[in-house]
Tab-separated table of N, CA and C in Angstrom:
chain	number	residue	atom	x	y	z
A	15	MET	N	-27.388	-13.380	-0.391
A	15	MET	CA	-26.861	-14.436	-1.211
A	15	MET	C	-27.646	-14.583	-2.510
A	16	ARG	N	-28.925	-14.395	-2.418
A	16	ARG	CA	-29.739	-14.473	-3.639
A	16	ARG	C	-29.328	-13.417	-4.648
A	17	ARG	N	-29.002	-12.228	-4.138
A	17	ARG	CA	-28.566	-11.147	-5.043
A	17	ARG	C	-27.300	-11.536	-5.791
A	18	ILE	N	-26.397	-12.198	-5.108
A	18	ILE	CA	-25.150	-12.623	-5.739
A	18	ILE	C	-25.420	-13.698	-6.783
A	19	MET	N	-26.195	-14.709	-6.399
A	19	MET	CA	-26.441	-15.829	-7.312
A	19	MET	C	-27.323	-15.429	-8.494
A	20	ALA	N	-28.047	-14.316	-8.366
A	20	ALA	CA	-28.882	-13.839	-9.478
A	20	ALA	C	-28.040	-13.154	-10.559
A	21	ARG	N	-26.816	-12.785	-10.207
A	21	ARG	CA	-25.936	-12.123	-11.166
A	21	ARG	C	-25.372	-13.136	-12.152
A	22	PRO	N	-25.123	-12.700	-13.374
A	22	PRO	CA	-24.490	-13.610	-14.342
A	22	PRO	C	-23.010	-13.790	-13.996
A	23	PRO	N	-22.422	-14.899	-14.451
A	23	PRO	CA	-20.978	-15.070	-14.261
A	23	PRO	C	-20.217	-13.906	-14.896
A	24	SER	N	-19.085	-13.562	-14.302
A	24	SER	CA	-18.301	-12.419	-14.772
A	24	SER	C	-16.914	-12.810	-15.240
A	25	CYS	N	-16.552	-14.073	-15.005
A	25	CYS	CA	-15.196	-14.535	-15.316
A	25	CYS	C	-15.317	-15.987	-15.772
A	26	GLY	N	-15.541	-16.178	-17.057
A	26	GLY	CA	-15.850	-17.526	-17.535
A	26	GLY	C	-17.203	-17.940	-16.986
A	27	ARG	N	-17.245	-19.065	-16.305
A	27	ARG	CA	-18.495	-19.537	-15.689
A	27	ARG	C	-18.606	-19.135	-14.216
A	28	THR	N	-17.704	-18.307	-13.766
A	28	THR	CA	-17.604	-17.966	-12.337
A	28	THR	C	-18.124	-16.563	-12.050
A	29	ARG	N	-18.920	-16.454	-10.986
A	29	ARG	CA	-19.323	-15.157	-10.440
A	29	ARG	C	-18.233	-14.763	-9.445
A	30	VAL	N	-17.540	-13.700	-9.731
A	30	VAL	CA	-16.509	-13.219	-8.816
A	30	VAL	C	-17.147	-12.175	-7.899
A	31	VAL	N	-17.039	-12.417	-6.599
A	31	VAL	CA	-17.540	-11.492	-5.589
A	31	VAL	C	-16.322	-10.824	-4.963
A	32	ALA	N	-16.234	-9.505	-5.067
A	32	ALA	CA	-15.122	-8.758	-4.489
A	32	ALA	C	-15.554	-8.162	-3.157
A	33	VAL	N	-14.750	-8.391	-2.135
A	33	VAL	CA	-14.956	-7.770	-0.822
A	33	VAL	C	-13.816	-6.775	-0.666
A	34	ASP	N	-14.139	-5.503	-0.803
A	34	ASP	CA	-13.138	-4.447	-0.858
A	34	ASP	C	-13.416	-3.427	0.238
A	35	GLY	N	-12.464	-2.574	0.461
A	35	GLY	CA	-12.573	-1.516	1.455
A	35	GLY	C	-11.214	-1.292	2.081
A	36	PRO	N	-11.106	-0.302	2.931
A	36	PRO	CA	-9.805	0.032	3.516
A	36	PRO	C	-9.310	-1.009	4.514
A	37	ALA	N	-8.011	-0.987	4.752
A	37	ALA	CA	-7.369	-1.902	5.691
A	37	ALA	C	-8.003	-1.785	7.075
A	38	GLY	N	-8.185	-2.916	7.723
A	38	GLY	CA	-8.712	-2.940	9.077
A	38	GLY	C	-10.208	-2.782	9.180
A	39	SER	N	-10.899	-2.772	8.060
A	39	SER	CA	-12.352	-2.545	8.096
A	39	SER	C	-13.147	-3.801	8.426
A	40	GLY	N	-12.542	-4.972	8.306
A	40	GLY	CA	-13.251	-6.220	8.582
A	40	GLY	C	-13.497	-7.070	7.347
A	41	LYS	N	-12.804	-6.751	6.250
A	41	LYS	CA	-12.992	-7.484	4.991
A	41	LYS	C	-12.701	-8.966	5.134
A	42	THR	N	-11.585	-9.301	5.750
A	42	THR	CA	-11.179	-10.703	5.859
A	42	THR	C	-12.192	-11.493	6.673
A	43	THR	N	-12.591	-10.958	7.804
A	43	THR	CA	-13.579	-11.635	8.648
A	43	THR	C	-14.876	-11.851	7.890
A	44	PHE	N	-15.340	-10.812	7.196
A	44	PHE	CA	-16.588	-10.936	6.441
A	44	PHE	C	-16.439	-11.951	5.306
A	45	ALA	N	-15.361	-11.854	4.532
A	45	ALA	CA	-15.153	-12.761	3.396
A	45	ALA	C	-15.046	-14.208	3.860
A	46	ASP	N	-14.408	-14.427	5.012
A	46	ASP	CA	-14.264	-15.787	5.531
A	46	ASP	C	-15.594	-16.372	6.008
A	47	ARG	N	-16.578	-15.547	6.212
A	47	ARG	CA	-17.944	-16.027	6.502
A	47	ARG	C	-18.760	-16.155	5.224
A	48	LEU	N	-18.591	-15.200	4.321
A	48	LEU	CA	-19.347	-15.201	3.077
A	48	LEU	C	-18.982	-16.388	2.189
A	49	GLY	N	-17.695	-16.669	2.059
A	49	GLY	CA	-17.249	-17.758	1.194
A	49	GLY	C	-17.951	-19.079	1.502
A	50	PRO	N	-17.859	-19.573	2.734
A	50	PRO	CA	-18.534	-20.840	3.050
A	50	PRO	C	-20.055	-20.767	2.876
A	51	ALA	N	-20.642	-19.619	3.163
A	51	ALA	CA	-22.094	-19.478	2.991
A	51	ALA	C	-22.499	-19.633	1.529
A	52	LEU	N	-21.593	-19.244	0.628
A	52	LEU	CA	-21.845	-19.365	-0.809
A	52	LEU	C	-21.285	-20.665	-1.392
A	53	GLY	N	-20.602	-21.443	-0.560
A	53	GLY	CA	-19.918	-22.628	-1.068
A	53	GLY	C	-18.761	-22.261	-1.964
A	54	ALA	N	-18.107	-21.137	-1.648
A	54	ALA	CA	-17.072	-20.578	-2.523
A	54	ALA	C	-15.717	-20.537	-1.829
A	55	GLN	N	-14.685	-20.669	-2.614
A	55	GLN	CA	-13.327	-20.458	-2.139
A	55	GLN	C	-13.104	-18.962	-1.959
A	56	VAL	N	-12.260	-18.605	-1.005
A	56	VAL	CA	-11.883	-17.210	-0.772
A	56	VAL	C	-10.397	-17.057	-1.069
A	57	VAL	N	-10.065	-16.082	-1.893
A	57	VAL	CA	-8.675	-15.728	-2.168
A	57	VAL	C	-8.472	-14.327	-1.608
A	58	HIS	N	-7.460	-14.193	-0.749
A	58	HIS	CA	-7.179	-12.927	-0.072
A	58	HIS	C	-6.016	-12.199	-0.743
A	59	SER	N	-6.070	-10.871	-0.728
A	59	SER	CA	-4.914	-10.111	-1.223
A	59	SER	C	-3.679	-10.450	-0.397
A	60	ASP	N	-3.872	-10.792	0.882
A	60	ASP	CA	-2.738	-11.165	1.736
A	60	ASP	C	-2.102	-12.482	1.320
A	61	ASP	N	-2.718	-13.212	0.380
A	61	ASP	CA	-2.099	-14.419	-0.172
A	61	ASP	C	-0.995	-14.065	-1.161
A	62	PHE	N	-0.870	-12.780	-1.498
A	62	PHE	CA	0.111	-12.291	-2.463
A	62	PHE	C	1.000	-11.262	-1.774
A	63	PRO	N	2.257	-11.136	-2.209
A	63	PRO	CA	3.084	-10.073	-1.630
A	63	PRO	C	2.567	-8.708	-2.108
A	64	VAL	N	2.317	-7.836	-1.166
A	64	VAL	CA	1.843	-6.487	-1.479
A	64	VAL	C	2.851	-5.519	-0.855
A	65	PRO	N	3.816	-5.042	-1.622
A	65	PRO	CA	4.829	-4.150	-1.063
A	65	PRO	C	4.208	-2.860	-0.514
A	66	TRP	N	4.605	-2.488	0.685
A	66	TRP	CA	4.090	-1.273	1.327
A	66	TRP	C	4.186	-0.077	0.400
A	67	GLU	N	5.356	0.080	-0.213
A	67	GLU	CA	5.628	1.297	-0.956
A	67	GLU	C	4.899	1.375	-2.298
A	68	GLU	N	4.291	0.283	-2.742
A	68	GLU	CA	3.595	0.305	-4.029
A	68	GLU	C	2.112	0.611	-3.898
A	69	GLY	N	1.576	0.573	-2.691
A	69	GLY	CA	0.149	0.821	-2.509
A	69	GLY	C	-0.695	-0.299	-3.083
A	70	PRO	N	-2.001	-0.100	-3.144
A	70	PRO	CA	-2.913	-1.180	-3.518
A	70	PRO	C	-2.974	-1.526	-5.002
A	71	GLY	N	-2.294	-0.811	-5.846
A	71	GLY	CA	-2.432	-1.037	-7.277
A	71	GLY	C	-1.794	-2.297	-7.844
A	72	PRO	N	-0.481	-2.433	-7.770
A	72	PRO	CA	0.220	-3.444	-8.554
A	72	PRO	C	-0.016	-4.916	-8.201
A	73	TRP	N	-0.325	-5.261	-6.960
A	73	TRP	CA	-0.421	-6.670	-6.568
A	73	TRP	C	-1.454	-7.444	-7.388
A	74	PHE	N	-2.480	-6.748	-7.888
A	74	PHE	CA	-3.611	-7.390	-8.554
A	74	PHE	C	-3.196	-8.111	-9.841
A	75	ALA	N	-2.106	-7.688	-10.465
A	75	ALA	CA	-1.651	-8.309	-11.717
A	75	ALA	C	-1.407	-9.804	-11.523
A	76	ALA	N	-0.860	-10.197	-10.385
A	76	ALA	CA	-0.616	-11.626	-10.130
A	76	ALA	C	-1.938	-12.386	-10.005
A	77	LEU	N	-2.921	-11.796	-9.365
A	77	LEU	CA	-4.242	-12.441	-9.267
A	77	LEU	C	-4.863	-12.585	-10.649
A	78	GLU	N	-4.759	-11.530	-11.445
A	78	GLU	CA	-5.304	-11.593	-12.810
A	78	GLU	C	-4.641	-12.696	-13.626
A	79	GLU	N	-3.322	-12.712	-13.602
A	79	GLU	CA	-2.571	-13.658	-14.429
A	79	GLU	C	-2.774	-15.102	-13.981
A	80	ARG	N	-2.731	-15.340	-12.691
A	80	ARG	CA	-2.707	-16.719	-12.195
A	80	ARG	C	-4.077	-17.286	-11.843
A	81	VAL	N	-5.046	-16.410	-11.594
A	81	VAL	CA	-6.361	-16.908	-11.177
A	81	VAL	C	-7.461	-16.474	-12.142
A	82	LEU	N	-7.614	-15.181	-12.354
A	82	LEU	CA	-8.760	-14.696	-13.122
A	82	LEU	C	-8.677	-15.032	-14.609
A	83	ARG	N	-7.514	-14.915	-15.211
A	83	ARG	CA	-7.387	-15.243	-16.638
A	83	ARG	C	-7.706	-16.715	-16.896
A	84	PRO	N	-7.110	-17.667	-16.149
A	84	PRO	CA	-7.484	-19.067	-16.372
A	84	PRO	C	-8.986	-19.316	-16.150
A	85	LEU	N	-9.572	-18.714	-15.111
A	85	LEU	CA	-11.009	-18.895	-14.879
A	85	LEU	C	-11.826	-18.364	-16.049
A	86	SER	N	-11.396	-17.241	-16.612
A	86	SER	CA	-12.134	-16.668	-17.742
A	86	SER	C	-12.125	-17.607	-18.944
A	87	GLU	N	-11.136	-18.495	-18.990
A	87	GLU	CA	-11.025	-19.474	-20.066
A	87	GLU	C	-11.606	-20.828	-19.674
A	88	GLY	N	-12.261	-20.879	-18.503
A	88	GLY	CA	-12.877	-22.122	-18.046
A	88	GLY	C	-11.907	-23.111	-17.430
A	89	ARG	N	-10.688	-22.657	-17.131
A	89	ARG	CA	-9.668	-23.516	-16.529
A	89	ARG	C	-9.453	-23.128	-15.066
A	90	PRO	N	-8.973	-24.063	-14.254
A	90	PRO	CA	-8.647	-23.687	-12.876
A	90	PRO	C	-7.439	-22.745	-12.852
A	91	GLY	N	-7.414	-21.904	-11.847
A	91	GLY	CA	-6.261	-21.046	-11.626
A	91	GLY	C	-5.427	-21.622	-10.495
A	92	SER	N	-4.287	-21.035	-10.262
A	92	SER	CA	-3.453	-21.448	-9.137
A	92	SER	C	-2.453	-20.334	-8.826
A	93	PHE	N	-1.964	-20.362	-7.607
A	93	PHE	CA	-0.926	-19.415	-7.202
A	93	PHE	C	-0.210	-20.003	-6.000
A	94	ARG	N	0.966	-19.479	-5.734
A	94	ARG	CA	1.682	-19.876	-4.522
A	94	ARG	C	1.396	-18.820	-3.457
A	95	ARG	N	0.801	-19.267	-2.364
A	95	ARG	CA	0.453	-18.370	-1.265
A	95	ARG	C	1.722	-17.758	-0.684
A	96	TYR	N	1.644	-16.463	-0.379
A	96	TYR	CA	2.789	-15.782	0.213
A	96	TYR	C	2.729	-15.912	1.722
A	97	ASP	N	3.825	-16.338	2.327
A	97	ASP	CA	3.936	-16.477	3.775
A	97	ASP	C	4.595	-15.213	4.309
A	98	TRP	N	3.789	-14.342	4.911
A	98	TRP	CA	4.282	-13.044	5.384
A	98	TRP	C	5.245	-13.181	6.553
A	99	VAL	N	5.099	-14.214	7.357
A	99	VAL	CA	5.980	-14.398	8.509
A	99	VAL	C	7.383	-14.757	8.051
A	100	ARG	N	7.462	-15.694	7.110
A	100	ARG	CA	8.769	-16.140	6.612
A	100	ARG	C	9.285	-15.284	5.462
A	101	GLY	N	8.393	-14.531	4.804
A	101	GLY	CA	8.801	-13.682	3.691
A	101	GLY	C	9.119	-14.454	2.422
A	102	VAL	N	8.417	-15.583	2.220
A	102	VAL	CA	8.635	-16.420	1.034
A	102	VAL	C	7.288	-16.946	0.528
A	103	HIS	N	7.300	-17.398	-0.727
A	103	HIS	CA	6.116	-18.077	-1.250
A	103	HIS	C	6.047	-19.472	-0.645
A	104	ALA	N	4.844	-19.914	-0.348
A	104	ALA	CA	4.641	-21.205	0.316
A	104	ALA	C	3.925	-22.160	-0.643
A	105	GLU	N	2.913	-22.839	-0.151
A	105	GLU	CA	2.237	-23.885	-0.915
A	105	GLU	C	1.438	-23.333	-2.097
A	106	GLU	N	1.230	-24.202	-3.066
A	106	GLU	CA	0.409	-23.844	-4.218
A	106	GLU	C	-1.061	-23.995	-3.832
A	107	VAL	N	-1.861	-23.044	-4.255
A	107	VAL	CA	-3.304	-23.056	-4.006
A	107	VAL	C	-3.996	-23.187	-5.360
A	108	ILE	N	-4.854	-24.176	-5.481
A	108	ILE	CA	-5.618	-24.382	-6.711
A	108	ILE	C	-6.964	-23.674	-6.554
A	109	VAL	N	-7.382	-22.963	-7.578
A	109	VAL	CA	-8.661	-22.255	-7.581
A	109	VAL	C	-9.494	-22.839	-8.721
A	110	PRO	N	-10.444	-23.727	-8.381
A	110	PRO	CA	-11.229	-24.377	-9.438
A	110	PRO	C	-12.187	-23.406	-10.128
A	111	ALA	N	-12.530	-23.743	-11.352
A	111	ALA	CA	-13.552	-22.981	-12.074
A	111	ALA	C	-14.891	-23.390	-11.469
A	112	ALA	N	-15.348	-22.633	-10.492
A	112	ALA	CA	-16.554	-22.936	-9.721
A	112	ALA	C	-17.602	-21.864	-9.982
A	113	PRO	N	-18.831	-22.078	-9.536
A	113	PRO	CA	-19.871	-21.068	-9.762
A	113	PRO	C	-19.580	-19.712	-9.113
A	114	VAL	N	-18.874	-19.721	-7.954
A	114	VAL	CA	-18.589	-18.472	-7.245
A	114	VAL	C	-17.166	-18.514	-6.700
A	115	LEU	N	-16.494	-17.370	-6.760
A	115	LEU	CA	-15.198	-17.165	-6.125
A	115	LEU	C	-15.270	-15.841	-5.389
A	116	VAL	N	-14.835	-15.824	-4.137
A	116	VAL	CA	-14.750	-14.575	-3.370
A	116	VAL	C	-13.293	-14.125	-3.367
A	117	ILE	N	-13.065	-12.886	-3.796
A	117	ILE	CA	-11.738	-12.293	-3.688
A	117	ILE	C	-11.838	-11.143	-2.688
A	118	GLU	N	-10.858	-11.067	-1.801
A	118	GLU	CA	-10.936	-10.106	-0.702
A	118	GLU	C	-9.638	-9.335	-0.599
A	119	GLY	N	-9.761	-8.025	-0.422
A	119	GLY	CA	-8.585	-7.208	-0.179
A	119	GLY	C	-8.732	-5.834	-0.804
A	120	VAL	N	-7.827	-4.959	-0.413
A	120	VAL	CA	-7.823	-3.595	-0.927
A	120	VAL	C	-7.535	-3.637	-2.427
A	121	GLY	N	-8.479	-3.149	-3.205
A	121	GLY	CA	-8.290	-3.079	-4.642
A	121	GLY	C	-8.903	-4.220	-5.428
A	122	THR	N	-9.596	-5.159	-4.781
A	122	THR	CA	-10.157	-6.295	-5.516
A	122	THR	C	-11.324	-5.893	-6.411
A	123	ALA	N	-12.029	-4.831	-6.063
A	123	ALA	CA	-13.180	-4.392	-6.870
A	123	ALA	C	-12.814	-3.258	-7.811
A	124	ARG	N	-11.544	-3.156	-8.128
A	124	ARG	CA	-11.054	-2.066	-8.987
A	124	ARG	C	-11.808	-2.015	-10.303
A	125	ARG	N	-11.881	-0.829	-10.846
A	125	ARG	CA	-12.519	-0.620	-12.144
A	125	ARG	C	-11.894	-1.571	-13.166
A	126	GLY	N	-12.734	-2.259	-13.922
A	126	GLY	CA	-12.251	-3.170	-14.956
A	126	GLY	C	-12.056	-4.598	-14.495
A	127	ALA	N	-12.120	-4.853	-13.188
A	127	ALA	CA	-11.986	-6.234	-12.702
A	127	ALA	C	-13.238	-7.025	-13.083
A	128	PRO	N	-13.095	-8.307	-13.390
A	128	PRO	CA	-14.249	-9.119	-13.787
A	128	PRO	C	-15.077	-9.553	-12.582
A	129	VAL	N	-15.823	-8.599	-12.027
A	129	VAL	CA	-16.554	-8.811	-10.787
A	129	VAL	C	-18.060	-8.799	-11.051
A	130	SER	N	-18.764	-9.783	-10.496
A	130	SER	CA	-20.230	-9.840	-10.593
A	130	SER	C	-20.900	-9.009	-9.509
A	131	PHE	N	-20.268	-8.982	-8.326
A	131	PHE	CA	-20.901	-8.346	-7.169
A	131	PHE	C	-19.800	-7.801	-6.276
A	132	THR	N	-19.979	-6.567	-5.795
A	132	THR	CA	-18.988	-5.936	-4.925
A	132	THR	C	-19.596	-5.610	-3.572
A	133	VAL	N	-18.901	-6.036	-2.519
A	133	VAL	CA	-19.254	-5.667	-1.149
A	133	VAL	C	-18.171	-4.716	-0.662
A	134	TRP	N	-18.576	-3.519	-0.279
A	134	TRP	CA	-17.659	-2.529	0.298
A	134	TRP	C	-17.796	-2.619	1.808
A	135	VAL	N	-16.674	-2.807	2.499
A	135	VAL	CA	-16.657	-2.916	3.954
A	135	VAL	C	-15.905	-1.713	4.493
A	136	GLU	N	-16.505	-1.051	5.490
A	136	GLU	CA	-15.859	0.132	6.049
A	136	GLU	C	-16.009	0.173	7.563
A	137	ALA	N	-15.183	0.981	8.177
A	137	ALA	CA	-15.212	1.272	9.607
A	137	ALA	C	-14.453	2.582	9.783
A	138	PRO	N	-14.704	3.302	10.878
A	138	PRO	CA	-13.983	4.557	11.099
A	138	PRO	C	-12.464	4.345	11.155
A	139	ARG	N	-11.747	5.347	10.713
A	139	ARG	CA	-10.278	5.272	10.643
A	139	ARG	C	-9.655	4.851	11.972
A	140	GLU	N	-10.104	5.429	13.078
A	140	GLU	CA	-9.500	5.098	14.372
A	140	GLU	C	-9.739	3.629	14.749
A	141	VAL	N	-10.884	3.096	14.389
A	141	VAL	CA	-11.178	1.673	14.632
A	141	VAL	C	-10.249	0.821	13.773
A	142	ARG	N	-10.112	1.196	12.514
A	142	ARG	CA	-9.264	0.440	11.596
A	142	ARG	C	-7.808	0.450	12.047
A	143	MET	N	-7.316	1.621	12.453
A	143	MET	CA	-5.929	1.718	12.909
A	143	MET	C	-5.721	0.847	14.148
A	144	ALA	N	-6.653	0.895	15.083
A	144	ALA	CA	-6.531	0.061	16.286
A	144	ALA	C	-6.481	-1.425	15.911
A	145	ARG	N	-7.286	-1.827	14.957
A	145	ARG	CA	-7.313	-3.239	14.541
A	145	ARG	C	-5.990	-3.668	13.911
A	146	VAL	N	-5.464	-2.869	12.986
A	146	VAL	CA	-4.225	-3.296	12.312
A	146	VAL	C	-3.040	-3.278	13.274
A	147	LEU	N	-3.029	-2.336	14.211
A	147	LEU	CA	-1.922	-2.296	15.180
A	147	LEU	C	-2.019	-3.443	16.177
A	148	GLU	N	-3.233	-3.817	16.542
A	148	GLU	CA	-3.402	-4.976	17.427
A	148	GLU	C	-2.945	-6.252	16.711
A	149	ARG	N	-3.275	-6.345	15.439
A	149	ARG	CA	-2.923	-7.532	14.654
A	149	ARG	C	-1.432	-7.586	14.346
A	150	ASP	N	-0.841	-6.455	13.929
A	150	ASP	CA	0.523	-6.449	13.399
A	150	ASP	C	1.568	-5.856	14.340
A	151	GLY	N	1.126	-5.215	15.408
A	151	GLY	CA	2.062	-4.629	16.358
A	151	GLY	C	2.270	-3.146	16.137
A	152	PRO	N	2.556	-2.413	17.220
A	152	PRO	CA	2.708	-0.960	17.149
A	152	PRO	C	3.932	-0.512	16.362
A	153	GLY	N	4.894	-1.389	16.135
A	153	GLY	CA	6.086	-1.021	15.387
A	153	GLY	C	5.810	-0.680	13.927
A	154	LEU	N	4.618	-1.045	13.441
A	154	LEU	CA	4.277	-0.770	12.040
A	154	LEU	C	3.346	0.433	11.879
A	155	GLU	N	3.161	1.200	12.938
A	155	GLU	CA	2.200	2.303	12.868
A	155	GLU	C	2.500	3.277	11.728
A	156	GLN	N	3.761	3.692	11.568
A	156	GLN	CA	4.079	4.649	10.504
A	156	GLN	C	3.794	4.054	9.124
A	157	ARG	N	4.092	2.779	8.948
A	157	ARG	CA	3.774	2.111	7.676
A	157	ARG	C	2.269	2.153	7.412
A	158	TRP	N	1.481	1.895	8.458
A	158	TRP	CA	0.026	1.906	8.294
A	158	TRP	C	-0.491	3.308	8.003
A	159	VAL	N	0.085	4.320	8.604
A	159	VAL	CA	-0.313	5.707	8.302
A	159	VAL	C	-0.092	5.975	6.809
A	160	GLU	N	1.056	5.570	6.297
A	160	GLU	CA	1.365	5.755	4.875
A	160	GLU	C	0.425	4.929	3.992
A	161	TRP	N	0.154	3.690	4.407
A	161	TRP	CA	-0.738	2.819	3.622
A	161	TRP	C	-2.151	3.396	3.589
A	162	PHE	N	-2.643	3.858	4.731
A	162	PHE	CA	-3.988	4.453	4.767
A	162	PHE	C	-4.082	5.615	3.779
A	163	ALA	N	-3.042	6.445	3.725
A	163	ALA	CA	-3.042	7.576	2.787
A	163	ALA	C	-3.041	7.071	1.344
A	164	ALA	N	-2.245	6.030	1.063
A	164	ALA	CA	-2.176	5.477	-0.298
A	164	ALA	C	-3.516	4.876	-0.712
A	165	GLU	N	-4.171	4.171	0.191
A	165	GLU	CA	-5.444	3.566	-0.195
A	165	GLU	C	-6.546	4.616	-0.317
A	166	GLU	N	-6.487	5.677	0.462
A	166	GLU	CA	-7.461	6.762	0.293
A	166	GLU	C	-7.350	7.362	-1.104
A	167	ARG	N	-6.109	7.592	-1.553
A	167	ARG	CA	-5.899	8.102	-2.914
A	167	ARG	C	-6.418	7.095	-3.944
A	168	TRP	N	-6.102	5.834	-3.719
A	168	TRP	CA	-6.537	4.767	-4.633
A	168	TRP	C	-8.055	4.763	-4.772
A	169	PHE	N	-8.748	4.714	-3.647
A	169	PHE	CA	-10.212	4.627	-3.686
A	169	PHE	C	-10.839	5.881	-4.282
A	170	ALA	N	-10.256	7.051	-4.030
A	170	ALA	CA	-10.780	8.292	-4.607
A	170	ALA	C	-10.666	8.263	-6.132
A	171	GLU	N	-9.523	7.825	-6.631
A	171	GLU	CA	-9.329	7.749	-8.088
A	171	GLU	C	-10.196	6.672	-8.725
A	172	ASP	N	-10.297	5.530	-8.074
A	172	ASP	CA	-11.015	4.392	-8.642
A	172	ASP	C	-12.534	4.504	-8.484
A	173	GLY	N	-12.991	5.232	-7.473
A	173	GLY	CA	-14.427	5.349	-7.232
A	173	GLY	C	-15.056	4.039	-6.775
A	174	THR	N	-14.286	3.221	-6.086
A	174	THR	CA	-14.711	1.865	-5.720
A	174	THR	C	-16.010	1.851	-4.923
A	175	ARG	N	-16.094	2.649	-3.882
A	175	ARG	CA	-17.276	2.617	-3.005
A	175	ARG	C	-18.546	2.968	-3.772
A	176	ARG	N	-18.476	3.934	-4.669
A	176	ARG	CA	-19.655	4.357	-5.433
A	176	ARG	C	-20.226	3.229	-6.287
A	177	ARG	N	-19.369	2.301	-6.724
A	177	ARG	CA	-19.810	1.204	-7.582
A	177	ARG	C	-20.252	-0.032	-6.801
A	178	ALA	N	-20.138	-0.010	-5.491
A	178	ALA	CA	-20.436	-1.204	-4.692
A	178	ALA	C	-21.917	-1.565	-4.761
A	179	ASP	N	-22.161	-2.865	-4.742
A	179	ASP	CA	-23.537	-3.370	-4.714
A	179	ASP	C	-24.083	-3.423	-3.289
A	180	ALA	N	-23.208	-3.530	-2.312
A	180	ALA	CA	-23.597	-3.536	-0.899
A	180	ALA	C	-22.511	-2.825	-0.113
A	181	VAL	N	-22.916	-2.060	0.892
A	181	VAL	CA	-21.983	-1.346	1.766
A	181	VAL	C	-22.244	-1.801	3.201
A	182	LEU	N	-21.189	-2.250	3.884
A	182	LEU	CA	-21.309	-2.714	5.265
A	182	LEU	C	-20.405	-1.899	6.166
A	183	ASP	N	-20.930	-1.435	7.271
A	183	ASP	CA	-20.115	-0.770	8.299
A	183	ASP	C	-19.852	-1.812	9.374
A	184	LEU	N	-18.603	-2.236	9.506
A	184	LEU	CA	-18.239	-3.255	10.483
A	184	LEU	C	-17.427	-2.648	11.623
A	185	SER	N	-17.893	-1.512	12.147
A	185	SER	CA	-17.241	-0.830	13.272
A	185	SER	C	-17.179	-1.730	14.489
């Protein structure tokens, strides 16, 4: 935590901490512990619609527009949380201009993102696949196989892991 707080703000007055890594690695669990420890709100990529066929790239534009840009200007951000069960946008979430914000999900630490500190979370592929299938059901296995391939390409091009400030294996 000291390492994070020692970093200068990266988005207006806010230190943005990105928790990134492949699906099923434990990012959400870790971020949901890190946020309260830092006194920070956590915004998840799962709060936004992320179409399977688009891979990890495009969803971030909504986070930039609705949360990061206002924070960079010293204003609160906001977005409507996506309800994956119902397939619709739900309640509005306000993101105050605070000292720290944790953003979590595949692609949050992408090159060019206004991030102060990056945590890369990983686990072996077979562990990750077992986790996502337990969470989402075996009927989505083929989708997850395709997503894993898309995120591998994404991370190879972006070089995300190489730029991480901390690497955690949450096998």
